């Protein structure tokens, strides 16, 4: 991937135009390569967080017109997430440094039984640095990444204060997680 100096102001301008023209969900798919242009900018994180940012999640941008958030993640330790959705929000997930192992899940049950859910793996792939993947509202995934991983999430609305679903494939259960309480799946 060749480097760019494409920044968040550029991205938000493109996002306003694309979402206005294409709407959802087409606009989300069209936005994905623009997130990859952000990932190709070697100073993106430094421009917003300085030279030695603390580990954790940092909101590095928000566009009021589209309500798009840009979230930078700097992870010291690797981890595997639960299987989850993003509530009513779309998310474009991009690897900035290192990689994320991505699993996409498919829900099989008819959603009529409270607390019950059957999910199966639909697709697994390694999201390497510079690459982004789009998830529409309702899409289900889980992630796993190694120590010292940096990634970018661009979200339609504020996922991190949303109620999202967390699935346990082994027990065939699903529960609501309120991310506003500081939990993470
Ligand atoms: Fe997620």
mmCIF file of C-alpha atoms and ligand atoms in Angstrom:
data_model
loop_
_atom_site.group_PDB
_atom_site.id
_atom_site.type_symbol
_atom_site.label_atom_id
_atom_site.label_comp_id
_atom_site.label_asym_id
_atom_site.label_seq_id
_atom_site.Cartn_x
_atom_site.Cartn_y
_atom_site.Cartn_z
ATOM 1 C CA UNK A 1 0.000 0.000 0.000
ATOM 2 C CA UNK A 2 1.491 3.319 -1.014
ATOM 3 C CA UNK A 3 1.561 6.064 1.578
ATOM 4 C CA UNK A 4 -0.780 9.044 1.573
ATOM 5 C CA UNK A 5 -1.312 12.225 3.529
ATOM 6 C CA UNK A 6 -5.070 11.778 3.310
ATOM 7 C CA UNK A 7 -6.498 12.975 6.630
ATOM 8 C CA UNK A 8 -9.738 13.010 8.581
ATOM 9 C CA UNK A 9 -10.903 16.351 7.135
ATOM 10 C CA UNK A 10 -10.532 14.860 3.646
ATOM 11 C CA UNK A 11 -12.329 11.738 4.743
ATOM 12 C CA UNK A 12 -15.281 13.534 6.305
ATOM 13 C CA UNK A 13 -15.713 15.661 3.171
ATOM 14 C CA UNK A 14 -15.776 12.508 1.034
ATOM 15 C CA UNK A 15 -18.118 10.773 3.482
ATOM 16 C CA UNK A 16 -20.645 13.631 3.394
ATOM 17 C CA UNK A 17 -20.724 13.499 -0.398
ATOM 18 C CA UNK A 18 -20.874 9.694 -0.655
ATOM 19 C CA UNK A 19 -23.554 9.149 1.978
ATOM 20 C CA UNK A 20 -25.676 11.928 0.463
ATOM 21 C CA UNK A 21 -25.382 10.405 -3.008
ATOM 22 C CA UNK A 22 -25.571 6.718 -2.112
ATOM 23 C CA UNK A 23 -27.367 6.481 1.215
ATOM 24 C CA UNK A 24 -27.215 3.296 3.255
ATOM 25 C CA UNK A 25 -26.082 0.618 2.880
ATOM 26 C CA UNK A 26 -24.412 1.304 -0.502
ATOM 27 C CA UNK A 27 -22.572 4.340 0.839
ATOM 28 C CA UNK A 28 -20.882 2.297 3.565
ATOM 29 C CA UNK A 29 -19.354 -0.067 1.026
ATOM 30 C CA UNK A 30 -18.259 2.876 -1.079
ATOM 31 C CA UNK A 31 -16.647 4.510 1.977
ATOM 32 C CA UNK A 32 -14.495 1.495 2.831
ATOM 33 C CA UNK A 33 -11.632 2.288 0.377
ATOM 34 C CA UNK A 34 -11.521 5.842 1.733
ATOM 35 C CA UNK A 35 -10.829 4.369 5.172
ATOM 36 C CA UNK A 36 -7.952 2.488 3.558
ATOM 37 C CA UNK A 37 -6.627 5.838 2.340
ATOM 38 C CA UNK A 38 -6.624 6.985 5.978
ATOM 39 C CA UNK A 39 -4.773 3.810 6.969
ATOM 40 C CA UNK A 40 -2.137 4.564 4.327
ATOM 41 C CA UNK A 41 -1.336 7.829 6.093
ATOM 42 C CA UNK A 42 1.684 7.046 8.307
ATOM 43 C CA UNK A 43 1.126 10.150 10.468
ATOM 44 C CA UNK A 44 -2.638 9.733 11.000
ATOM 45 C CA UNK A 45 -2.432 8.592 14.623
ATOM 46 C CA UNK A 46 0.462 10.899 15.444
ATOM 47 C CA UNK A 47 -1.366 13.919 13.973
ATOM 48 C CA UNK A 48 -4.231 13.438 16.424
ATOM 49 C CA UNK A 49 -2.548 11.793 19.410
ATOM 50 C CA UNK A 50 1.017 13.086 19.463
ATOM 51 C CA UNK A 51 4.228 11.114 19.580
ATOM 52 C CA UNK A 52 3.598 8.866 22.576
ATOM 53 C CA UNK A 53 -0.142 8.399 23.076
ATOM 54 C CA UNK A 54 -1.418 6.239 25.934
ATOM 55 C CA UNK A 55 -2.819 2.806 25.175
ATOM 56 C CA UNK A 56 -6.573 2.571 24.848
ATOM 57 C CA UNK A 57 -9.361 3.975 22.705
ATOM 58 C CA UNK A 58 -9.234 7.566 21.514
ATOM 59 C CA UNK A 59 -11.901 9.468 19.616
ATOM 60 C CA UNK A 60 -9.870 11.334 17.006
ATOM 61 C CA UNK A 61 -12.726 12.831 15.019
ATOM 62 C CA UNK A 62 -16.474 13.371 14.741
ATOM 63 C CA UNK A 63 -18.410 14.872 11.854
ATOM 64 C CA UNK A 64 -21.658 16.439 13.138
ATOM 65 C CA UNK A 65 -23.298 16.427 9.707
ATOM 66 C CA UNK A 66 -23.011 12.661 9.168
ATOM 67 C CA UNK A 67 -22.526 11.728 12.855
ATOM 68 C CA UNK A 68 -19.515 9.650 11.836
ATOM 69 C CA UNK A 69 -16.926 8.941 14.530
ATOM 70 C CA UNK A 70 -13.286 8.032 13.975
ATOM 71 C CA UNK A 71 -11.826 5.978 16.834
ATOM 72 C CA UNK A 72 -8.152 5.105 17.168
ATOM 73 C CA UNK A 73 -7.204 2.046 19.230
ATOM 74 C CA UNK A 74 -3.759 1.338 20.620
ATOM 75 C CA UNK A 75 -3.587 -2.063 22.247
ATOM 76 C CA UNK A 76 -0.744 -3.124 24.466
ATOM 77 C CA UNK A 77 -1.988 -6.680 24.979
ATOM 78 C CA UNK A 78 -3.622 -8.987 22.479
ATOM 79 C CA UNK A 79 -7.115 -10.246 23.102
ATOM 80 C CA UNK A 80 -10.042 -12.102 21.599
ATOM 81 C CA UNK A 81 -13.440 -10.417 21.693
ATOM 82 C CA UNK A 82 -16.830 -11.958 22.226
ATOM 83 C CA UNK A 83 -19.110 -12.505 19.241
ATOM 84 C CA UNK A 84 -21.130 -9.301 18.881
ATOM 85 C CA UNK A 85 -23.051 -6.892 16.694
ATOM 86 C CA UNK A 86 -23.003 -3.069 16.733
ATOM 87 C CA UNK A 87 -26.674 -2.383 17.426
ATOM 88 C CA UNK A 88 -28.173 -0.028 14.819
ATOM 89 C CA UNK A 89 -24.781 1.245 13.669
ATOM 90 C CA UNK A 90 -22.488 0.498 10.729
ATOM 91 C CA UNK A 91 -18.777 0.115 11.351
ATOM 92 C CA UNK A 92 -15.728 0.131 9.103
ATOM 93 C CA UNK A 93 -12.828 -1.585 10.872
ATOM 94 C CA UNK A 94 -9.283 -0.985 9.613
ATOM 95 C CA UNK A 95 -5.889 -2.366 10.658
ATOM 96 C CA UNK A 96 -3.312 0.378 11.081
ATOM 97 C CA UNK A 97 -0.354 -1.629 12.370
ATOM 98 C CA UNK A 98 -0.103 -5.371 12.969
ATOM 99 C CA UNK A 99 -3.282 -7.309 12.069
ATOM 100 C CA UNK A 100 -6.647 -8.525 13.307
ATOM 101 C CA UNK A 101 -8.047 -12.000 12.776
ATOM 102 C CA UNK A 102 -11.654 -11.399 11.797
ATOM 103 C CA UNK A 103 -14.501 -13.879 12.052
ATOM 104 C CA UNK A 104 -17.885 -13.094 10.520
ATOM 105 C CA UNK A 105 -20.855 -14.965 11.972
ATOM 106 C CA UNK A 106 -24.294 -15.766 10.598
ATOM 107 C CA UNK A 107 -27.384 -15.999 12.800
ATOM 108 C CA UNK A 108 -29.528 -19.048 12.112
ATOM 109 C CA UNK A 109 -32.484 -18.939 14.527
ATOM 110 C CA UNK A 110 -35.720 -17.006 13.925
ATOM 111 C CA UNK A 111 -35.110 -14.552 16.811
ATOM 112 C CA UNK A 112 -38.384 -15.380 18.537
ATOM 113 C CA UNK A 113 -36.959 -16.965 21.707
ATOM 114 C CA UNK A 114 -35.816 -14.468 24.321
ATOM 115 C CA UNK A 115 -32.129 -14.896 25.088
ATOM 116 C CA UNK A 116 -31.669 -17.668 22.539
ATOM 117 C CA UNK A 117 -29.478 -17.419 19.437
ATOM 118 C CA UNK A 118 -27.769 -19.845 17.125
ATOM 119 C CA UNK A 119 -24.775 -18.488 15.232
ATOM 120 C CA UNK A 120 -22.257 -20.175 12.974
ATOM 121 C CA UNK A 121 -18.997 -19.023 11.430
ATOM 122 C CA UNK A 122 -19.537 -17.633 7.948
ATOM 123 C CA UNK A 123 -16.089 -16.318 7.062
ATOM 124 C CA UNK A 124 -12.639 -15.973 8.639
ATOM 125 C CA UNK A 125 -9.806 -13.817 7.356
ATOM 126 C CA UNK A 126 -6.747 -11.917 8.480
ATOM 127 C CA UNK A 127 -7.136 -8.151 8.172
ATOM 128 C CA UNK A 128 -3.596 -6.947 7.580
ATOM 129 C CA UNK A 129 -2.278 -3.400 8.010
ATOM 130 C CA UNK A 130 -3.752 -0.961 5.513
ATOM 131 C CA UNK A 131 -6.941 -2.939 4.961
ATOM 132 C CA UNK A 132 -10.491 -2.221 6.095
ATOM 133 C CA UNK A 133 -13.723 -4.196 6.218
ATOM 134 C CA UNK A 134 -17.283 -2.818 6.395
ATOM 135 C CA UNK A 135 -20.039 -4.131 8.660
ATOM 136 C CA UNK A 136 -23.647 -3.086 8.159
ATOM 137 C CA UNK A 137 -26.146 -2.687 11.004
ATOM 138 C CA UNK A 138 -26.915 -6.155 12.344
ATOM 139 C CA UNK A 139 -23.745 -7.806 11.033
ATOM 140 C CA UNK A 140 -22.088 -10.070 13.607
ATOM 141 C CA UNK A 141 -18.360 -10.562 14.108
ATOM 142 C CA UNK A 142 -15.581 -11.341 16.558
ATOM 143 C CA UNK A 143 -11.967 -10.224 16.515
ATOM 144 C CA UNK A 144 -8.625 -11.395 17.803
ATOM 145 C CA UNK A 145 -5.410 -9.408 17.669
ATOM 146 C CA UNK A 146 -1.852 -9.785 19.002
ATOM 147 C CA UNK A 147 0.092 -7.544 21.383
ATOM 148 C CA UNK A 148 1.015 -4.080 20.100
ATOM 149 C CA UNK A 149 -1.800 -3.673 17.586
ATOM 150 C CA UNK A 150 -3.220 -0.379 16.343
ATOM 151 C CA UNK A 151 -6.517 -0.143 14.509
ATOM 152 C CA UNK A 152 -9.032 2.437 13.363
ATOM 153 C CA UNK A 153 -12.802 2.180 13.581
ATOM 154 C CA UNK A 154 -15.052 4.520 11.637
ATOM 155 C CA UNK A 155 -18.639 4.270 12.884
ATOM 156 C CA UNK A 156 -22.003 5.647 11.779
ATOM 157 C CA UNK A 157 -23.177 7.146 15.083
ATOM 158 C CA UNK A 158 -21.827 6.468 18.547
ATOM 159 C CA UNK A 159 -21.438 2.703 18.855
ATOM 160 C CA UNK A 160 -19.651 3.069 22.161
ATOM 161 C CA UNK A 161 -22.794 4.334 23.869
ATOM 162 C CA UNK A 162 -25.139 1.905 22.113
ATOM 163 C CA UNK A 163 -26.898 -1.236 23.217
ATOM 164 C CA UNK A 164 -25.404 -4.112 21.240
ATOM 165 C CA UNK A 165 -25.851 -7.880 21.210
ATOM 166 C CA UNK A 166 -23.305 -10.344 22.555
ATOM 167 C CA UNK A 167 -23.580 -13.973 21.487
ATOM 168 C CA UNK A 168 -22.248 -17.150 23.053
ATOM 169 C CA UNK A 169 -22.126 -19.785 20.300
ATOM 170 C CA UNK A 170 -21.383 -22.587 22.777
ATOM 171 C CA UNK A 171 -24.446 -22.049 24.981
ATOM 172 C CA UNK A 172 -26.623 -20.624 22.167
ATOM 173 C CA UNK A 173 -27.407 -17.543 24.188
ATOM 174 C CA UNK A 174 -27.581 -13.828 23.392
ATOM 175 C CA UNK A 175 -27.685 -10.842 25.724
ATOM 176 C CA UNK A 176 -27.840 -7.083 25.413
ATOM 177 C CA UNK A 177 -24.692 -5.196 26.332
ATOM 178 C CA UNK A 178 -24.977 -1.508 27.203
ATOM 179 C CA UNK A 179 -21.670 -0.070 26.004
ATOM 180 C CA UNK A 180 -22.455 3.236 27.717
ATOM 181 C CA UNK A 181 -21.666 1.424 30.962
ATOM 182 C CA UNK A 182 -18.089 0.993 29.816
ATOM 183 C CA UNK A 183 -18.361 -2.660 29.018
ATOM 184 C CA UNK A 184 -16.901 -4.035 25.862
ATOM 185 C CA UNK A 185 -17.736 -7.317 24.198
HETATM 186 FE FE1 LIG B 1 -17.149 -5.029 16.539
#
